Amino acid sequence: MNAPHIPVPAEVNVITRVPGGSETTVRVPLDTDTPTTAQLIRGKIAAEWRAGIPVGIESVSPEAPAARWSSPEDAVRHALDGYRAGWYVVQVDGDQPGGLDSPLRLSPSSRICFIRLYPLEEP
C-alpha cells in the first residue's frame, strides 16, 4: 500500500531567530518537490535580498557581525560556509536535516527555522 501523496507547498515561511534577540519571517518560493538544505538557504537569501532585508544571520561570521555582501551570490556563498562552520542550524518541524545536500520533507504545515548559534565564552 502506498503512502498518501502530500503536496509540497509552492512557498514556505522561513523563520530566522537570534537567541535573546530578534525573529524575522520571510516567504521562500520552492522550485522543486524535494528541496535540499542548500536550496532552502539559497532561496532564503534571495528572498531577503529582494525584500531589502539585511541578509541574514547565516551569512555573517561571529568574527565579522557587521559584514554586508555586495551581491546575493556572495551572501549565499558566505551562508553556505556559515552552515558548514556551524554558525547556525536549520530546523524543519523541530528536526535538523543532514548535510547541505539532504532532501527536505516538507508539508504545507512545515515549520522551518534558522537559529543563530553563539559560542559560549570561557569563564
XYZ file of C-alpha atoms in Angstrom:
123
model
C 0.000 0.000 0.000
C 1.419 3.407 -0.991
C 1.615 6.292 1.436
C -0.686 9.189 0.539
C 0.940 11.920 -1.521
C 1.319 15.128 0.466
C 1.757 18.070 -1.883
C 4.836 20.191 -1.329
C 3.894 23.852 -0.893
C 4.923 26.350 -3.587
C 6.256 28.643 -0.836
C 7.236 28.195 2.793
C 7.674 30.598 5.694
C 11.227 30.606 6.999
C 11.825 31.993 10.476
C 15.201 33.424 11.481
C 15.967 33.530 15.213
C 18.777 35.148 17.115
C 18.764 33.886 20.724
C 17.983 36.783 23.052
C 17.323 38.956 20.014
C 15.138 39.274 17.001
C 12.942 36.954 14.969
C 12.022 37.586 11.343
C 9.990 35.630 8.800
C 10.400 35.571 5.024
C 8.426 33.680 2.322
C 10.692 31.399 0.288
C 9.467 30.010 -3.035
C 10.263 26.369 -3.769
C 11.029 25.258 -7.305
C 11.211 21.517 -6.670
C 9.265 18.810 -4.830
C 12.390 17.729 -2.949
C 14.363 20.835 -1.974
C 17.680 20.379 -0.207
C 19.029 22.359 2.730
C 21.351 24.216 0.328
C 18.427 25.152 -1.956
C 16.458 26.388 1.050
C 19.412 28.553 2.141
C 19.780 29.975 -1.385
C 16.048 30.700 -1.557
C 16.051 32.387 1.844
C 18.968 34.661 0.947
C 17.364 35.563 -2.402
C 14.010 36.349 -0.713
C 15.718 38.541 1.910
C 17.743 40.325 -0.775
C 14.619 41.042 -2.883
C 12.761 42.304 0.190
C 15.614 44.624 1.186
C 16.123 42.781 4.463
C 19.733 42.848 5.647
C 20.829 39.400 4.553
C 20.575 37.095 7.479
C 22.363 35.644 10.370
C 23.672 32.698 8.450
C 25.880 34.809 6.190
C 27.682 36.673 8.951
C 30.520 35.103 10.885
C 30.872 35.630 14.639
C 34.157 37.400 13.881
C 32.555 39.883 11.444
C 28.991 40.536 12.626
C 28.629 43.792 10.692
C 29.643 42.362 7.303
C 27.415 43.188 4.332
C 27.681 41.460 0.987
C 27.898 43.063 -2.449
C 25.615 40.563 -4.205
C 23.159 37.782 -3.386
C 25.642 35.242 -4.780
C 28.310 36.483 -2.357
C 25.827 36.290 0.533
C 24.834 32.732 -0.460
C 28.475 31.643 -0.567
C 29.016 33.024 2.931
C 25.750 31.460 4.155
C 26.781 28.016 2.903
C 30.212 28.461 4.516
C 28.450 29.504 7.746
C 26.323 26.347 7.719
C 29.425 24.203 7.246
C 31.184 26.106 10.061
C 28.271 25.622 12.464
C 27.353 29.313 12.850
C 23.663 28.385 12.664
C 21.359 25.395 12.430
C 18.325 24.772 10.272
C 15.336 23.008 11.790
C 12.435 21.588 9.807
C 9.498 20.621 12.004
C 11.839 20.502 15.008
C 14.430 18.206 13.399
C 17.794 19.091 11.922
C 18.305 17.824 8.384
C 21.573 16.115 7.459
C 24.024 17.957 5.250
C 23.541 20.631 2.629
C 22.532 18.072 0.003
C 19.966 16.341 2.215
C 16.465 16.392 0.720
C 13.877 18.035 2.967
C 10.458 16.529 3.619
C 8.122 19.489 3.654
C 4.382 19.730 4.001
C 2.057 22.739 3.853
C 2.289 22.985 7.649
C 6.087 22.616 7.930
C 7.854 24.958 10.340
C 11.317 25.979 9.125
C 13.633 27.852 11.427
C 17.207 29.143 11.070
C 18.775 29.576 14.512
C 21.977 31.551 15.054
C 24.476 29.872 17.361
C 26.976 31.691 19.521
C 29.985 30.067 21.159
C 29.932 30.054 24.933
C 32.594 32.234 26.442
C 35.101 30.567 28.704
C 34.907 31.761 32.317
